[in-house]
Coordinates of C-alpha atoms in Angstrom, one line a residue:
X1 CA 96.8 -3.6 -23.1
X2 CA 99.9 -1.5 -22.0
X3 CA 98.5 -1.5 -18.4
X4 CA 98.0 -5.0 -18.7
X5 CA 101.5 -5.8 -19.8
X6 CA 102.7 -3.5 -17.1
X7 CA 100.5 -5.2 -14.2
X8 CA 102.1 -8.5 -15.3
X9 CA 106.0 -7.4 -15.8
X10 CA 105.6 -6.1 -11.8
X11 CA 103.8 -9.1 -10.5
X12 CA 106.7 -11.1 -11.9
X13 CA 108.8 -9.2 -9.7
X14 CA 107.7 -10.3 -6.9
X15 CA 109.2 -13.6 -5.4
X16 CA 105.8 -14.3 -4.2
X17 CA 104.6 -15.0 -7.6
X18 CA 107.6 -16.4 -9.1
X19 CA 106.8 -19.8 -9.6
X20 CA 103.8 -18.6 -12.0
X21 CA 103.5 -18.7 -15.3
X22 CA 103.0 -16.0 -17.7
X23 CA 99.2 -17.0 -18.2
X24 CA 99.0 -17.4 -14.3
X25 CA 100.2 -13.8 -13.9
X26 CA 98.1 -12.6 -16.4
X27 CA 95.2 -14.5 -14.0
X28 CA 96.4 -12.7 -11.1
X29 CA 96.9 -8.9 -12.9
X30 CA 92.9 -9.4 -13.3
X31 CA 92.0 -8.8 -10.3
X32 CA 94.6 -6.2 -9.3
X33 CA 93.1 -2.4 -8.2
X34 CA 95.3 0.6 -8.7
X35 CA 95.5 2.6 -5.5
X36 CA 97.2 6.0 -4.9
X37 CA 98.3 7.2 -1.5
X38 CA 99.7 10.3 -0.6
X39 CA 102.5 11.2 1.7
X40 CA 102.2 10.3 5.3
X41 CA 98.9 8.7 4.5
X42 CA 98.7 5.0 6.3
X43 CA 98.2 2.3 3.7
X44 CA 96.5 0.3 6.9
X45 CA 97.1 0.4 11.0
X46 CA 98.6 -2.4 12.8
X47 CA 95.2 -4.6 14.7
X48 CA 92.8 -3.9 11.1
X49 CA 91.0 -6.6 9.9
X50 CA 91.8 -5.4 6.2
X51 CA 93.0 -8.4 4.3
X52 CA 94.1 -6.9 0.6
X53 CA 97.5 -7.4 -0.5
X54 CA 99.5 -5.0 -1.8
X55 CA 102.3 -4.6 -4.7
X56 CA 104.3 -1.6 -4.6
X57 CA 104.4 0.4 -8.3
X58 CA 106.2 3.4 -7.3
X59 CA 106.6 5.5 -3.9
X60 CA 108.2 4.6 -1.0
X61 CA 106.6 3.3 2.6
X62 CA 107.3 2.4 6.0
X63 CA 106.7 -0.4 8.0
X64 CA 106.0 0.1 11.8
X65 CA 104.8 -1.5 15.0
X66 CA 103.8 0.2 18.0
X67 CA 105.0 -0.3 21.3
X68 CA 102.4 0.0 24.4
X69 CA 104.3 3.5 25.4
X70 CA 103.2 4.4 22.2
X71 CA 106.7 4.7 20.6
X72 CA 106.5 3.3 16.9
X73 CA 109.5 1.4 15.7
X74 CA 110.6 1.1 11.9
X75 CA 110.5 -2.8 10.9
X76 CA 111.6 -2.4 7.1
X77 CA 111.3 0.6 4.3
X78 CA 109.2 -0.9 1.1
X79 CA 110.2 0.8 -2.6
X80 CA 108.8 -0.5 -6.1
X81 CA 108.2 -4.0 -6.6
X82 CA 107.3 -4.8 -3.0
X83 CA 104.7 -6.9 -1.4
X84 CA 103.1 -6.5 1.9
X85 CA 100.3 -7.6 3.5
X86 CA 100.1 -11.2 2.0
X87 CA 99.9 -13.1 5.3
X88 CA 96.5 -11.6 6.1
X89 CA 95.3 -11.9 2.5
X90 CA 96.0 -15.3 2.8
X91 CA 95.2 -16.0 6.8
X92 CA 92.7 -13.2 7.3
X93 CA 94.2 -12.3 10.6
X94 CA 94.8 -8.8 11.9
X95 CA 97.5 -7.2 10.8
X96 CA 100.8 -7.1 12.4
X97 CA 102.1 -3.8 11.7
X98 CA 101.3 -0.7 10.0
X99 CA 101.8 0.3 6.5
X100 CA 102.8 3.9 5.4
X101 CA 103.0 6.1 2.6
X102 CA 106.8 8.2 3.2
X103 CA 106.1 9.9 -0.4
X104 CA 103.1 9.5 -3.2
X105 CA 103.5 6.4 -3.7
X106 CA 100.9 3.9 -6.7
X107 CA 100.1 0.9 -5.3
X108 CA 98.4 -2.1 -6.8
X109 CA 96.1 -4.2 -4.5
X110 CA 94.7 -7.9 -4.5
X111 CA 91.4 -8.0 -2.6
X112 CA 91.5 -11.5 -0.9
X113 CA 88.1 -12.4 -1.5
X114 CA 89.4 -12.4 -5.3
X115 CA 92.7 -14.2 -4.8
X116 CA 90.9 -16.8 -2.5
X117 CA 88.8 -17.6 -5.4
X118 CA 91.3 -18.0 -7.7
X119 CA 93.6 -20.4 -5.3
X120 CA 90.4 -21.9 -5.1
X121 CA 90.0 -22.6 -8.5
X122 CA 93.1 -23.3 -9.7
X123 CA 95.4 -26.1 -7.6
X124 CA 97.9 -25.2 -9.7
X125 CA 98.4 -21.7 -8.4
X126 CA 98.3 -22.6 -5.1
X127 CA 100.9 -25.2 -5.0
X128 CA 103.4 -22.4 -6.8
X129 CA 101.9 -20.1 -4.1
X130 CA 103.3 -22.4 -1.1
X131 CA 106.2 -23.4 -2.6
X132 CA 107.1 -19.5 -2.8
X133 CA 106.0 -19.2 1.2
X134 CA 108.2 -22.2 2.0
X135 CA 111.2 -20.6 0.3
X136 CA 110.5 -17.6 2.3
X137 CA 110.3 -19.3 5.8
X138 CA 113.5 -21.4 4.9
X139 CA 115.4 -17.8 4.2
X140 CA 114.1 -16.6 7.4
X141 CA 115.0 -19.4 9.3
X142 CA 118.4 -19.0 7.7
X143 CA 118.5 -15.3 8.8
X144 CA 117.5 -15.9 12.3
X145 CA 119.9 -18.6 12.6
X146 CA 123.0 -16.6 11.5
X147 CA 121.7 -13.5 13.2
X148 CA 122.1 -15.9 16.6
X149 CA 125.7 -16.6 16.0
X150 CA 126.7 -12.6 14.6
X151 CA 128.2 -10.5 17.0
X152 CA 126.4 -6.9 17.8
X153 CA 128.7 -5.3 15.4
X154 CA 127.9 -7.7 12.5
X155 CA 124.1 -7.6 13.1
X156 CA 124.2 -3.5 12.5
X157 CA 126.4 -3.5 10.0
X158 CA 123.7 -5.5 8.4
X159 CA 120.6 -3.9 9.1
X160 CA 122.2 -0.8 7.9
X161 CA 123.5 -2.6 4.7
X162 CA 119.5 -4.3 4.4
X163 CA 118.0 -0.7 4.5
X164 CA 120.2 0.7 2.0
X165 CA 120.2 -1.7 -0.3
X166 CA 118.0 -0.7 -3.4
X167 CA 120.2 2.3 -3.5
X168 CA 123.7 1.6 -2.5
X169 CA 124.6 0.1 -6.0
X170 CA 124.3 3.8 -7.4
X171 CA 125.9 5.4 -4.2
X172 CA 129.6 3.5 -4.8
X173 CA 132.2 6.2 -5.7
X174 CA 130.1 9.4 -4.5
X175 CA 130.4 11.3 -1.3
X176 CA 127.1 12.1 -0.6
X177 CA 126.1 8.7 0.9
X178 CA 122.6 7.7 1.8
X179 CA 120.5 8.7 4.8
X180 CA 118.5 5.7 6.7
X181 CA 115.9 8.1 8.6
X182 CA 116.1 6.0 11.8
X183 CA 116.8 6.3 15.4
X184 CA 119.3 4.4 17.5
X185 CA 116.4 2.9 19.3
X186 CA 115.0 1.3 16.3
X187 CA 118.1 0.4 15.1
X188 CA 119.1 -1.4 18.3
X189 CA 115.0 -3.0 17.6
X190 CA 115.6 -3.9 14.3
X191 CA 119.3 -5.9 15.3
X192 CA 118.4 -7.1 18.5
X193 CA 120.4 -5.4 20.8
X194 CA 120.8 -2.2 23.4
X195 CA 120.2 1.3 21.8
X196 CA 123.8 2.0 24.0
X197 CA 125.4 -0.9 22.0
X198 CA 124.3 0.4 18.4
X199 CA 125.7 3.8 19.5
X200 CA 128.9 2.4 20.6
X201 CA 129.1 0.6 17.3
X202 CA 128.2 3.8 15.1
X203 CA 130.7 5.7 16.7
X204 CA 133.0 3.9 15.5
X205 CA 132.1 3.8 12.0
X206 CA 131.7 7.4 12.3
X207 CA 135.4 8.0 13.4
X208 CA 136.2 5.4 10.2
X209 CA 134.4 7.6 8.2
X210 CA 132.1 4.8 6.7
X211 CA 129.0 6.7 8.1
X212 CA 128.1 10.1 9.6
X213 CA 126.0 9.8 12.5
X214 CA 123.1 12.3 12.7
X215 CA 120.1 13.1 15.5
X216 CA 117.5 10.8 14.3
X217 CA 119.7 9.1 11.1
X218 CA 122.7 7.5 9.6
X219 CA 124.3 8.5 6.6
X220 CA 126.2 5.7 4.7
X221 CA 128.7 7.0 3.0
X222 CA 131.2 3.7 2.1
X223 CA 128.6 1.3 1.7
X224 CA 131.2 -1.6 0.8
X225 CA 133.1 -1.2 3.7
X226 CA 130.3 -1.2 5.5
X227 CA 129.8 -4.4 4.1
X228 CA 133.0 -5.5 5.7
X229 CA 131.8 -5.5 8.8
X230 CA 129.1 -8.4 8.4
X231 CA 130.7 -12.0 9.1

């Protein structure tokens, strides 16, 4: 029953699932499988035809694409209470990126075949189910919208701020910062801009003192006025 309650409490985590009800939830947990993957295993490879989703207990992951030079840019880090690969549980397309495993990390998945069933059976759950999707395109659209009007600056400042955020609450009034493991390249991917631009901008904030600039990462070490620099 423990397991059970703990299944539930991190499904309700997830703004996926938000909408549902206790008993809903409880629906859901049924069909979740605990899964363990070590360090620098992949979870899944960008182009399978895999199509479970998958909840984040503990660990941490990384999510990549691959470029056709074969140079693999970081799209987002995942920690606990994450979700990822939902659109291909849900569309049963390949998937878009790959998936993995930066430490031993418990995950729980949703075979689709299962959750299909149950969205199938209950109209219920899928209507809270699309309703949670549409509030996830509207923030996107939001996102990509505001990105188009920030200056190159402003777009950094927040990538950096988005990939430290689960731990930059804990970091404020300590000196030794937080490392985003990350090249200027992917950076530059990630906000939409030159790899020289990003270095330009980085220098700066190095000379500032907000982060210390390192080969192949960025430590943050005044996340707040980091912050600053996002209009």
């Amino acid at each position: 029953m423990g397991e059970d309650n703990a299944t539930v409490a991190l499904l309700k985590r997830v703004p996926l699932f938000s909408e549902l009800s206790p008993d809903e939830l409880e629906r859901i947990s049924r069909v979740a499988v605990p899964r363990s993957y070590p360090r620098g295993v992949r979870v899944f490879h960008e182009g399978d035809h895999s199509d479970a989703c998958y909840i984040v207990r503990s660990g941490d992951l990384r999510v990549t694409r691959e470029h056709p030079d074969g140079r693999a840019i970081a799209l987002a880090t995942l920690g606990p209470g994450d979700i990822f690969g939902e659109l291909a549980m849900l569309d049963g397309e390949a998937r878009s990126a790959s998936v993995e495993a930066l430490s031993d990390s418990e995950l729980l998945a949703l075979p689709a075949g299962d959750v299909r069933a149950l969205l199938r059976g209950s109209a219920e759950i899928t209507v809270k189910l699309v309703i949670a999707l549409t509030r996830r395109l509207r923030e996107s659209n939001e996102r990509i919208a505001r990105q188009s009007f920030q200056t190159v600056p402003s777009r950094v400042a927040g990538v950096l701020s988005q990939l430290i955020a689960e731990e930059a609450s804990s970091l404020e009034g300590r000196g030794d910062g937080v490392t985003v493991r990350m090249t200027q390249a992917d950076l530059a991917q990630l906000a939409g801009t030159s790899r020289e631009s990003v270095s330009r901008f980085l220098a700066v904030l190095d000379r500032a003192g907000v982060v210390r600039v390192g080969r192949g990462r960025v430590t943050v070490l005044e996340p707040r006025r980091l912050r600053g620099y996002i209009f």
